[in-house]
Amino acid sequence: MKHIINIRGTNGSGKTTAVRAIMNYLTYHSNHTTSNDVFAHIYKTPAGESVAFIGKYEGAVTGGVDRVRNVRDVVPACAELAQYSHIVMEGLLMSGLQQLTKDIADACVNLGVLHALTLDTPKTHCIAQTLNRRALAGNDKPFDPAKSLVPKYRAVELAHLKMIAWGMDAQLVSQRDAVSLALGYLGVNVPPQHVKF
C-alpha cells in the first residue's frame, strides 16, 4: 500500500516549506506528467521507492496543488500515481476543501491510505509570514487578514474536523511534526527535533 500525504494549512502556515524539507531527505529522480496533464516531481527514498510531489516547485515561493490548472484533476492523477508511487501534496485551495480530500482518498482506497496533516501554525505567525511573502514579491496592495486570511484559517479548521468525523487519518500537527510523520510514512526515520528546514 502506498501513502498519500496531504500537508494542509492556511496562507503562511508553512506548507510549502514542510514539503521542501521532505524533498531534502529524498533524492530527485525525474519529472512526470499524468495522463490527465497533472505535473509531478518524482523523488526516491533511500530504499528506492518512488514519491510523487504533485505540482511544480521550482522557481516559485509556493508550489503544489495550487499550481495545478484544475484542482479536481488531482483526484484521477492521484489514482494513477498511487499505482506505483507514494504521493505528497499541499495547497491552500485544497486545504479548505474536505470533499476533494475525501474524493482522493476514495479514488485511492485500494491503492493506499491518505494522511491529512493539518499544520497548527498560530494565526499571528501565518499573518506575519503572509505579509513577509507579499513584501518579497513587491505586493503593496492593502491586506486585511480579517477579510482574507482569517476566513481561510477557519475553513481549514472546519475541513480538519469534518475529515475526523468521516474517520479519516486527519491529524493536527506542528510543521516539524508534519515533516517527521511524512518521512516516517515514507520509511525515513527523522525525529521531529532533528528535522532540518
XYZ file of N, CA and C in Angstrom:
591
model
N 0.838 -1.197 0.000
C 0.000 0.000 0.000
C 0.877 1.253 0.000
N 0.423 2.242 -0.750
C 1.149 3.498 -0.817
C 0.604 4.488 0.216
N 1.405 5.477 0.531
C 0.998 6.538 1.442
C 0.752 7.803 0.639
N -0.410 8.416 0.855
C -0.783 9.663 0.195
C -0.814 10.713 1.301
N 0.145 11.606 1.279
C 0.359 12.544 2.378
C -0.058 13.938 1.931
N -1.033 14.493 2.623
C -1.545 15.818 2.304
C -1.197 16.778 3.444
N -0.274 17.706 3.169
C 0.086 18.744 4.134
C -0.899 19.892 3.949
N -1.600 20.267 5.029
C -2.686 21.237 4.939
C -2.435 22.445 5.833
N -3.018 23.578 5.468
C -2.874 24.778 6.277
C -3.259 26.010 5.493
N -3.349 27.130 6.179
C -3.735 28.380 5.536
C -2.502 29.111 4.994
N -2.720 30.327 4.477
C -1.612 31.156 3.985
C -0.559 31.295 5.076
N 0.704 31.145 4.714
C 1.782 31.396 5.650
C 1.959 30.379 6.746
N 1.249 29.249 6.668
C 1.353 28.239 7.738
C 2.591 27.374 7.604
N 3.224 27.387 6.439
C 4.459 26.613 6.256
C 4.303 25.337 5.458
N 3.243 25.225 4.666
C 3.002 24.011 3.882
C 4.136 23.740 2.888
N 4.455 24.751 2.101
C 5.479 24.571 1.068
C 6.843 24.337 1.694
N 7.138 25.043 2.777
C 8.409 24.834 3.476
C 8.510 23.405 3.988
N 7.406 22.871 4.518
C 7.394 21.485 5.004
C 7.652 20.507 3.861
N 6.997 20.730 2.725
C 7.182 19.822 1.588
C 8.610 19.889 1.061
N 9.168 21.086 0.991
C 10.563 21.202 0.539
C 11.508 20.497 1.516
N 11.194 20.533 2.813
C 12.012 19.825 3.802
C 11.950 18.320 3.570
N 10.749 17.804 3.253
C 10.609 16.376 2.944
C 11.454 16.019 1.732
N 11.377 16.864 0.694
C 12.175 16.626 -0.521
C 13.663 16.530 -0.209
N 14.126 17.360 0.743
C 15.557 17.406 1.055
C 16.092 16.106 1.651
N 15.214 15.258 2.156
C 15.640 13.965 2.704
C 15.560 12.844 1.659
N 15.105 13.192 0.473
C 14.959 12.215 -0.609
C 15.879 12.599 -1.759
N 15.884 11.786 -2.806
C 16.731 12.042 -3.965
C 15.863 12.303 -5.185
N 16.106 13.453 -5.829
C 15.347 13.778 -7.032
C 15.620 12.739 -8.117
N 14.558 12.318 -8.808
C 14.695 11.312 -9.868
C 14.304 11.849 -11.236
N 13.102 12.421 -11.364
C 12.626 12.868 -12.672
C 11.360 13.704 -12.503
N 10.877 14.248 -13.604
C 9.584 14.900 -13.640
C 8.623 14.000 -14.401
N 7.339 14.108 -14.077
C 6.345 13.242 -14.704
C 5.047 14.025 -14.886
N 4.339 13.738 -15.971
C 3.021 14.319 -16.199
C 2.026 13.180 -16.339
N 0.970 13.212 -15.546
C -0.030 12.140 -15.582
C -0.817 12.190 -16.894
N -1.609 11.166 -17.129
C -2.386 11.097 -18.372
C -3.410 12.223 -18.481
N -3.794 12.846 -17.346
C -4.707 13.992 -17.411
C -3.959 15.312 -17.194
N -2.651 15.292 -17.471
C -1.838 16.509 -17.546
C -1.559 17.173 -16.201
N -1.432 16.390 -15.133
C -1.022 16.925 -13.832
C 0.467 16.649 -13.649
N 1.219 17.711 -13.361
C 2.670 17.619 -13.235
C 3.066 17.128 -11.848
N 4.112 16.314 -11.784
C 4.654 15.849 -10.500
C 6.168 15.709 -10.590
N 6.845 16.071 -9.498
C 8.272 15.786 -9.350
C 8.362 14.400 -8.719
N 9.202 13.541 -9.270
C 9.390 12.193 -8.717
C 10.722 12.145 -7.976
N 10.638 11.737 -6.713
C 11.826 11.558 -5.888
C 11.918 10.087 -5.493
N 13.060 9.687 -4.960
C 13.257 8.321 -4.479
C 13.641 8.348 -3.001
N 13.102 7.386 -2.242
C 13.503 7.225 -0.852
C 14.847 6.496 -0.823
N 15.529 6.469 0.327
C 16.775 5.705 0.410
C 16.586 4.235 0.045
N 15.371 3.700 0.226
C 15.089 2.304 -0.121
C 14.716 2.145 -1.600
N 14.679 3.259 -2.335
C 14.404 3.189 -3.770
C 12.941 3.302 -4.150
N 12.062 3.609 -3.201
C 10.646 3.758 -3.532
C 10.377 5.144 -4.106
N 9.444 5.214 -5.045
C 9.102 6.483 -5.684
C 8.151 7.304 -4.819
N 8.360 8.610 -4.827
C 7.475 9.555 -4.142
C 7.158 10.672 -5.138
N 5.878 10.847 -5.445
C 5.449 11.890 -6.379
C 4.997 13.117 -5.598
N 5.582 14.265 -5.909
C 5.183 15.538 -5.318
C 4.349 16.275 -6.361
N 3.063 16.419 -6.094
C 2.155 16.989 -7.087
C 2.321 18.495 -7.196
N 2.414 18.988 -8.421
C 2.556 20.410 -8.705
C 4.013 20.818 -8.832
N 4.231 21.939 -9.481
C 5.590 22.420 -9.709
C 6.102 23.185 -8.490
N 7.401 23.020 -8.209
C 8.026 23.706 -7.084
C 9.200 24.582 -7.489
N 9.792 24.347 -8.637
C 10.947 25.156 -8.999
C 10.509 26.563 -9.411
N 11.328 27.539 -9.031
C 11.094 28.915 -9.448
C 9.867 29.581 -8.871
N 9.417 29.156 -7.697
C 8.228 29.768 -7.103
C 8.325 29.719 -5.584
N 7.765 30.740 -4.923
C 7.737 30.755 -3.460
C 6.803 29.661 -2.964
N 5.662 29.520 -3.636
C 4.709 28.472 -3.295
C 4.629 27.480 -4.444
N 4.107 26.318 -4.152
C 4.012 25.307 -5.210
C 2.840 24.398 -4.966
N 2.962 23.171 -5.441
C 1.963 22.158 -5.153
C 0.678 22.250 -5.938
N -0.391 21.797 -5.305
C -1.696 21.684 -5.952
C -2.193 23.043 -6.437
N -1.812 24.123 -5.771
C -2.234 25.456 -6.204
C -1.723 25.798 -7.600
N -0.724 25.067 -8.079
C -0.192 25.319 -9.420
C -0.742 24.331 -10.457
N -1.715 23.511 -10.047
C -2.410 22.622 -10.984
C -3.579 23.403 -11.580
N -3.747 23.327 -12.889
C -4.755 24.147 -13.573
C -6.153 23.961 -13.013
N -6.591 22.721 -12.851
C -7.922 22.423 -12.307
C -7.743 21.496 -11.119
N -8.090 21.985 -9.931
C -7.840 21.219 -8.708
C -8.533 19.855 -8.731
N -9.661 19.732 -9.413
C -10.361 18.440 -9.490
C -9.542 17.397 -10.264
N -8.609 17.850 -11.095
C -7.759 16.918 -11.839
C -6.850 16.109 -10.919
N -6.697 16.584 -9.684
C -5.820 15.890 -8.742
C -6.396 14.528 -8.352
N -7.718 14.376 -8.399
C -8.338 13.101 -7.999
C -7.888 11.960 -8.930
N -8.128 12.034 -10.244
C -7.655 10.945 -11.101
C -6.134 10.865 -11.168
N -5.450 11.996 -11.019
C -3.982 11.964 -11.039
C -3.450 11.145 -9.874
N -4.034 11.323 -8.683
C -3.613 10.539 -7.518
C -3.897 9.052 -7.724
N -5.060 8.737 -8.284
C -5.406 7.335 -8.532
C -4.403 6.694 -9.482
N -3.909 7.470 -10.434
C -2.904 6.955 -11.375
C -1.542 6.808 -10.701
N -1.109 7.856 -10.001
C 0.215 7.843 -9.375
C 0.327 6.806 -8.266
N -0.747 6.607 -7.501
C -0.713 5.686 -6.360
C -0.549 4.228 -6.781
N -0.653 3.940 -8.061
C -0.429 2.569 -8.530
C 1.041 2.176 -8.400
N 1.934 3.178 -8.387
C 3.361 2.844 -8.327
C 4.179 3.785 -7.440
N 3.541 4.766 -6.812
C 4.299 5.770 -6.084
C 3.553 6.254 -4.843
N 4.309 6.582 -3.814
C 3.744 7.358 -2.714
C 3.471 8.758 -3.263
N 2.637 9.531 -2.564
C 2.285 10.866 -3.036
C 2.384 11.859 -1.875
N 2.942 13.030 -2.164
C 2.933 14.144 -1.222
C 2.323 15.334 -1.954
N 1.372 16.015 -1.292
C 0.739 17.168 -1.933
C 0.326 18.187 -0.890
N 0.281 19.436 -1.324
C -0.163 20.533 -0.475
C -0.716 21.632 -1.353
N -1.468 22.521 -0.725
C -2.011 23.656 -1.445
C -3.057 24.364 -0.598
N -3.128 25.675 -0.742
C -4.076 26.462 0.035
C -5.517 26.108 -0.313
N -5.816 26.046 -1.612
C -7.187 25.756 -2.037
C -7.640 24.399 -1.512
N -6.801 23.408 -1.676
C -7.145 22.059 -1.240
C -7.335 21.976 0.271
N -6.613 22.788 1.016
C -6.651 22.721 2.475
C -8.021 23.050 3.055
N -8.802 23.841 2.335
C -10.132 24.190 2.815
C -11.241 23.350 2.219
N -10.864 22.394 1.369
C -11.863 21.569 0.674
C -11.821 20.137 1.185
N -12.637 19.826 2.166
C -12.631 18.473 2.720
C -13.181 17.441 1.741
N -14.167 17.823 0.911
C -14.752 16.863 -0.022
C -13.735 16.415 -1.063
N -12.914 17.341 -1.549
C -11.876 16.981 -2.515
C -10.920 15.959 -1.901
N -10.541 16.179 -0.651
C -9.632 15.255 0.028
C -10.275 13.887 0.181
N -11.550 13.862 0.529
C -12.258 12.587 0.647
C -12.348 11.888 -0.702
N -12.575 12.645 -1.759
C -12.650 12.059 -3.099
C -11.321 11.424 -3.496
N -10.221 12.066 -3.127
C -8.903 11.489 -3.402
C -8.724 10.195 -2.618
N -9.077 10.229 -1.335
C -8.964 9.022 -0.501
C -9.812 7.889 -1.071
N -11.037 8.203 -1.500
C -11.929 7.184 -2.063
C -11.391 6.633 -3.381
N -10.814 7.506 -4.218
C -10.282 7.078 -5.517
C -9.070 6.165 -5.351
N -8.388 6.289 -4.214
C -7.162 5.513 -3.973
C -7.350 4.434 -2.916
N -8.593 4.154 -2.533
C -8.862 3.290 -1.385
C -8.206 1.919 -1.497
N -8.091 1.374 -2.701
C -7.475 0.055 -2.870
C -5.981 0.139 -3.176
N -5.461 1.361 -3.210
C -4.063 1.561 -3.583
C -3.218 2.082 -2.426
N -3.822 2.879 -1.563
C -3.050 3.478 -0.490
C -3.930 4.133 0.549
N -3.287 4.673 1.570
C -4.000 5.336 2.661
C -3.620 6.814 2.657
N -4.633 7.678 2.835
C -4.394 9.116 2.840
C -4.215 9.614 4.269
N -3.191 10.416 4.466
C -2.906 11.038 5.758
C -3.053 12.547 5.582
N -4.009 13.161 6.260
C -4.235 14.600 6.183
C -3.575 15.251 7.396
N -2.463 15.932 7.166
C -1.693 16.549 8.243
C -1.901 18.058 8.196
N -2.745 18.570 9.100
C -3.055 19.987 9.139
C -2.099 20.696 10.096
N -1.427 21.723 9.595
C -0.459 22.459 10.412
C -1.175 23.360 11.419
N -0.707 23.323 12.663
C -1.347 24.094 13.730
C -0.665 25.452 13.951
N -0.075 26.000 12.907
C 0.629 27.277 12.986
C -0.309 28.372 13.492
N 0.091 29.137 14.514
C -0.777 30.201 15.047
C -1.113 31.246 13.985
N -2.307 31.826 14.102
C -2.760 32.849 13.142
C -1.763 34.001 13.042
N -1.239 34.442 14.183
C -0.326 35.587 14.167
C 0.915 35.289 13.313
N 1.410 34.066 13.390
C 2.569 33.669 12.586
C 2.190 33.608 11.107
N 1.007 33.074 10.812
C 0.535 32.990 9.419
C 0.420 34.381 8.805
N -0.108 35.338 9.588
C -0.249 36.717 9.103
C 1.129 37.321 8.843
N 2.053 37.140 9.781
C 3.405 37.686 9.623
C 4.091 37.093 8.394
N 3.963 35.788 8.204
C 4.588 35.129 7.057
C 3.961 35.600 5.743
N 2.647 35.782 5.744
C 1.962 36.258 4.537
C 2.415 37.672 4.185
N 2.522 38.543 5.185
C 2.998 39.911 4.951
C 4.431 39.907 4.431
N 5.269 39.046 4.993
C 6.663 38.944 4.560
C 6.741 38.469 3.107
N 5.939 37.474 2.770
C 5.925 36.943 1.404
C 5.446 38.005 0.409
N 4.423 38.759 0.801
C 3.907 39.826 -0.063
C 4.981 40.894 -0.288
N 5.711 41.228 0.767
C 6.770 42.235 0.649
C 7.874 41.754 -0.295
N 8.267 40.498 -0.152
C 9.304 39.932 -1.022
C 8.873 39.927 -2.485
N 7.566 39.751 -2.711
C 7.035 39.726 -4.072
C 6.736 41.125 -4.607
N 6.944 42.163 -3.750
C 6.658 43.520 -4.170
C 5.178 43.838 -4.229
N 4.386 43.075 -3.512
C 2.934 43.276 -3.484
C 2.597 44.283 -2.384
N 2.229 45.497 -2.806
C 1.914 46.527 -1.821
C 0.416 46.835 -1.761
N -0.399 45.936 -2.281
C -1.845 46.117 -2.200
C -2.298 45.973 -0.752
N -3.379 46.660 -0.372
C -3.877 46.557 1.006
C -4.178 45.101 1.379
N -3.844 44.758 2.609
C -4.053 43.395 3.100
C -4.785 43.452 4.433
N -5.973 42.878 4.453
C -6.774 42.838 5.675
C -6.950 41.379 6.079
N -6.183 40.902 7.062
C -6.265 39.496 7.466
C -7.680 39.058 7.838
N -8.460 39.967 8.411
C -9.828 39.610 8.836
C -10.716 39.257 7.653
N -10.393 39.797 6.472
C -11.216 39.528 5.292
C -10.665 38.407 4.425
N -9.364 38.139 4.527
C -8.778 37.130 3.650
C -8.227 35.923 4.410
N -7.262 36.157 5.274
C -6.598 35.026 5.925
C -7.453 34.348 6.983
N -8.111 35.123 7.833
C -8.872 34.538 8.947
C -9.990 33.605 8.460
N -10.777 33.975 7.440
C -11.791 33.028 6.938
C -11.177 31.738 6.377
N -10.012 31.861 5.726
C -9.341 30.665 5.199
C -8.848 29.786 6.345
N -8.346 30.425 7.389
C -7.874 29.699 8.568
C -9.028 28.881 9.157
N -10.196 29.506 9.247
C -11.380 28.820 9.784
C -11.820 27.693 8.857
N -11.749 27.911 7.546
C -12.133 26.866 6.588
C -11.233 25.640 6.732
N -9.944 25.874 6.982
C -9.001 24.760 7.183
C -9.354 24.001 8.466
N -9.678 24.738 9.529
C -10.080 24.099 10.794
C -11.338 23.242 10.607
N -12.332 23.796 9.920
C -13.587 23.065 9.699
C -13.369 21.828 8.831
N -12.510 21.945 7.824
C -12.198 20.794 6.970
C -11.553 19.686 7.798
N -10.652 20.061 8.699
C -9.990 19.080 9.564
C -11.020 18.339 10.427
N -11.930 19.080 11.030
C -12.962 18.460 11.872
C -13.874 17.535 11.066
N -14.198 17.943 9.862
C -15.061 17.121 9.006
C -14.366 15.809 8.647
N -13.069 15.871 8.343
C -12.331 14.648 7.998
C -12.232 13.707 9.197
N -12.097 14.254 10.390
C -12.106 13.425 11.597
C -13.461 12.735 11.732
N -14.536 13.494 11.513
C -15.891 12.929 11.608
C -16.095 11.801 10.601
N -15.436 11.891 9.463
C -15.533 10.837 8.436
C -14.658 9.633 8.764
N -13.846 9.718 9.812
C -12.983 8.606 10.189
C -11.685 8.545 9.404
N -11.308 9.644 8.761
C -10.056 9.677 8.009
C -8.877 9.871 8.957
N -7.672 9.562 8.497
C -6.476 9.819 9.281
C -6.148 11.300 9.151
N -6.774 12.115 9.997
C -6.587 13.566 9.986
C -5.957 13.980 11.297
N -4.786 14.603 11.226
C -4.050 14.983 12.422
C -3.720 16.472 12.402
N -3.796 17.103 13.564
C -3.410 18.499 13.734
C -2.009 18.491 14.345
N -1.020 18.998 13.595
C 0.380 18.834 13.999
C 1.179 20.110 13.740
N 2.345 20.189 14.383
C 3.274 21.283 14.100
C 3.933 21.015 12.749
N 4.536 22.043 12.202
C 5.244 21.888 10.929
C 6.352 20.836 11.047
N 7.099 20.898 12.130
C 8.201 19.949 12.340
C 7.680 18.514 12.469
N 6.577 18.339 13.216
C 5.985 17.003 13.354
C 5.433 16.499 12.032
N 4.881 17.409 11.207
C 4.345 17.011 9.904
C 5.449 16.435 9.024
N 6.603 17.080 9.029
C 7.735 16.592 8.228
C 8.190 15.234 8.744
N 8.325 15.111 10.061
C 8.774 13.852 10.661
C 7.786 12.716 10.372
N 6.496 12.991 10.537
C 5.475 11.973 10.261
C 5.491 11.554 8.798
N 5.539 12.547 7.899
C 5.540 12.242 6.466
C 6.745 11.383 6.102
N 7.904 11.748 6.596
C 9.102 10.957 6.308
C 8.970 9.552 6.883
N 8.371 9.433 8.069
C 8.161 8.109 8.661
C 7.277 7.228 7.792
N 6.206 7.805 7.221
C 5.347 7.045 6.315
C 6.132 6.567 5.098
N 7.155 7.345 4.726
C 7.970 7.009 3.559
C 9.164 6.125 3.915
N 9.237 5.707 5.178
C 10.307 4.803 5.595
C 11.603 5.492 5.966
N 11.547 6.807 6.204
C 12.740 7.562 6.580
C 12.544 8.063 8.007
N 13.366 7.594 8.928
C 13.191 7.912 10.341
C 13.971 9.172 10.715
N 13.237 10.280 10.894
C 13.845 11.535 11.341
C 12.986 12.073 12.479
N 13.478 12.007 13.721
C 12.702 12.546 14.848
C 12.408 14.031 14.635
N 11.281 14.506 15.148
C 10.917 15.924 14.936
C 12.014 16.908 15.312
N 12.702 16.646 16.419
C 13.716 17.584 16.889
C 14.928 17.628 15.967
N 15.057 16.641 15.065
C 16.187 16.613 14.142
C 15.822 17.041 12.719
N 14.573 17.429 12.513
C 14.136 17.868 11.184
C 14.852 19.157 10.818
N 15.394 19.184 9.598
C 16.099 20.380 9.092
C 15.277 21.036 8.009
N 15.166 22.361 8.092
C 14.446 23.136 7.077
C 15.424 23.884 6.209
